[in-house]
Coordinates of C-alpha atoms in Angstrom, one line a residue:
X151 CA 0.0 0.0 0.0
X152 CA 3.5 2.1 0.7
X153 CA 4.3 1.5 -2.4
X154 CA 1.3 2.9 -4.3
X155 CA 1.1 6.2 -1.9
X156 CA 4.3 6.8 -3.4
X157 CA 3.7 5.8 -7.1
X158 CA 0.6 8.1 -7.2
X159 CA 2.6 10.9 -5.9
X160 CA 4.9 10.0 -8.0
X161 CA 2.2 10.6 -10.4
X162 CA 0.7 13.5 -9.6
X163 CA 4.3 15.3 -9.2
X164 CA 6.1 13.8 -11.8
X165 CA 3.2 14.7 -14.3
X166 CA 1.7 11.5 -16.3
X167 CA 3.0 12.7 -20.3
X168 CA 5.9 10.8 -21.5
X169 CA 8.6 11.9 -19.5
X170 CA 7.0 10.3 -16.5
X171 CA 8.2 7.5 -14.6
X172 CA 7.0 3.8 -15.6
X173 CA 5.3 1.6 -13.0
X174 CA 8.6 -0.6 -13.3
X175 CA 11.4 2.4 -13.1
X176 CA 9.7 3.6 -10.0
X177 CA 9.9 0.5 -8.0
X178 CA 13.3 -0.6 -9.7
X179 CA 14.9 2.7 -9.1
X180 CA 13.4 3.8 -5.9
X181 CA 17.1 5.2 -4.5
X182 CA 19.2 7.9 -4.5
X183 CA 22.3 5.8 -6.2
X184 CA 19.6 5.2 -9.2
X185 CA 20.8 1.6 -9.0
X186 CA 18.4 -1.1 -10.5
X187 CA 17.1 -2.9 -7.4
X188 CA 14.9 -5.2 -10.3
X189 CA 18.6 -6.4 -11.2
X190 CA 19.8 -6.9 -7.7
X191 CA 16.9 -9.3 -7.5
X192 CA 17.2 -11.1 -10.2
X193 CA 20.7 -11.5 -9.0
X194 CA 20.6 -12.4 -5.3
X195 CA 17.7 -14.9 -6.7
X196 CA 20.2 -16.4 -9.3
X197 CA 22.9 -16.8 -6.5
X198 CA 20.8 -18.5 -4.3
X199 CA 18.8 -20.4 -6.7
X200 CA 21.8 -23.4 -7.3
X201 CA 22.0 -23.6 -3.4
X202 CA 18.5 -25.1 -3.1
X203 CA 17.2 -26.5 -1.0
X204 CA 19.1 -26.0 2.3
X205 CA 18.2 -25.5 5.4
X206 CA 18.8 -22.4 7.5
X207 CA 20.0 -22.7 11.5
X208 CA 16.9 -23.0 12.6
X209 CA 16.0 -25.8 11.1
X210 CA 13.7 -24.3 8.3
X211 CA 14.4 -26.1 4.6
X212 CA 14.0 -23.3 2.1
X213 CA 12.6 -24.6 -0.7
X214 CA 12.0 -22.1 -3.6
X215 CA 13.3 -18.4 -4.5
X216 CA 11.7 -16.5 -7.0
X217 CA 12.3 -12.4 -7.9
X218 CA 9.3 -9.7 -9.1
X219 CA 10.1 -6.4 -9.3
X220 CA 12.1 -5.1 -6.6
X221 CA 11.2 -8.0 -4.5
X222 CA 12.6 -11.4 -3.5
X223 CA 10.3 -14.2 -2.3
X224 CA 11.8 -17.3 -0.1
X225 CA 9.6 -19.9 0.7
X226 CA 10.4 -22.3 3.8
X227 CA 8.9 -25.3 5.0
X228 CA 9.2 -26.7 8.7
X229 CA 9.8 -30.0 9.1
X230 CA 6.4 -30.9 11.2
X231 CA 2.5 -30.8 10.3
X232 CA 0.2 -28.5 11.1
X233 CA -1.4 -30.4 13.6
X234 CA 2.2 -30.7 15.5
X235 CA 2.5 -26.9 14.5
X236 CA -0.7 -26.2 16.6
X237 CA 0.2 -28.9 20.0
X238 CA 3.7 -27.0 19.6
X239 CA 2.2 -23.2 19.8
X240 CA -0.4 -24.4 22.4
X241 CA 1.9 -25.7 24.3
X242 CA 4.4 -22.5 24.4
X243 CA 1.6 -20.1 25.3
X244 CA 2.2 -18.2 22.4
X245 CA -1.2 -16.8 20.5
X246 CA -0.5 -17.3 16.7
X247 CA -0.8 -13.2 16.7
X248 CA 2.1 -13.2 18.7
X249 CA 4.4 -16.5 17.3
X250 CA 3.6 -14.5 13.9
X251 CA 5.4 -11.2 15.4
X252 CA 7.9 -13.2 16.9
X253 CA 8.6 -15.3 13.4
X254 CA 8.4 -11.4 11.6
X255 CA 11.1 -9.9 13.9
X256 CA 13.3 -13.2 14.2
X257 CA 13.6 -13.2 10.1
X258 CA 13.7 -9.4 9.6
X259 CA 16.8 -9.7 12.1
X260 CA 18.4 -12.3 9.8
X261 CA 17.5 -10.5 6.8
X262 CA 19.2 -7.0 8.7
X263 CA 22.3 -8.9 9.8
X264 CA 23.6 -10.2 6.9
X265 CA 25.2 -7.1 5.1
X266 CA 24.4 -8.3 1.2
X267 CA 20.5 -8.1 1.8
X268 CA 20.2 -5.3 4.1
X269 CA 21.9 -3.3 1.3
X270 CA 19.4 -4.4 -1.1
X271 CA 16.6 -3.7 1.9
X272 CA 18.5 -0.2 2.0
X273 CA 18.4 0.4 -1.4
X274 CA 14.3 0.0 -1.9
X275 CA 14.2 -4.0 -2.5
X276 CA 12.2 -6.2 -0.1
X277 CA 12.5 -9.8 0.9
X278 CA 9.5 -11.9 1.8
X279 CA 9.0 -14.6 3.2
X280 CA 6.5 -17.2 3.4
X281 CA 6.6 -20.3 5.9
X282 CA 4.8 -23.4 5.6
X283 CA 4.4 -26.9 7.6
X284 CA 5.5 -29.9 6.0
X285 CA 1.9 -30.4 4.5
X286 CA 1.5 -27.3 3.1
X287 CA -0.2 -25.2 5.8
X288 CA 0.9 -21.4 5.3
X289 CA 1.5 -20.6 8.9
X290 CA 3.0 -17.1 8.5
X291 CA 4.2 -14.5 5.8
X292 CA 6.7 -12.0 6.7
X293 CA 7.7 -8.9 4.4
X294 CA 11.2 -7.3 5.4
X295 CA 10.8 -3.8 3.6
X296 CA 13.4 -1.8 6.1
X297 CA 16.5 -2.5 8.0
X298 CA 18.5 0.5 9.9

């Protein structure tokens, strides 16, 4: 919804005749350094694509990697069904309000820590993020849009 604020501003400041922006250049090129954050995506996704699947420290098997735009989508599966999914977050306490948040901040951390992606985070791109149980159950979908 950011994203189309912007554009429409964009818009309406820019003008709309031919010298205007395109729907693509304005998410592509959405920094200072008018680098092509499109091309940075298509690139991190062709560097990680040959190491898949593999699974991250805690335990999650990523399993596909795909680029649009200005954005890069990871999808992870856990290694238990959704039933076990639900005993697990039942018996923690947790509400799945609040395990969502937790799983949100734990992967924007990742995503902020390692230097590569928070650069392309920094320069306009965005990872997301979608988590799954082993049969299929889409538990939680995190977007990482900003790292400081």
């Amino acid at each position: 919804m950011a994203r189309f604020i912007m554009y429409a501003f964009a818009l309406i400041v820019l003008g709309t005749g031919s010298s205007s922006l395109s729907a693509s250049e304005f998410l592509c090129h959405p920094n200072s350094v008018s680098d092509d954050v499109c091309e940075r995506a298509r690139e991190i996704e062709d560097e990680m694509r040959p190491q898949l699947p593999f699974t991250t420290a805690d335990g999650t098997l990523i399993t596909r990697i795909s680029s649009h735009d200005s954005t890069v989508s990871l999808e992870g599966r856990w290694s238990w069904s959704d039933a076990v999914f639900k005993d697990r977050l039942l018996k923690s306490g947790l509400t799945l309000s609040e395990f969502r948040a937790k799983a949100a901040q734990s992967t924007n951390e990742m995503v902020c820590s390692t230097e590569v992606l928070a650069a392309f985070v920094r320069l306009g791109g965005q990872f997301r993020y979608k988590y799954s149980t082993e049969d299929n159950t889409t538990v939680v979908e995190v977007l990482v849009v900003h790292c400081e």
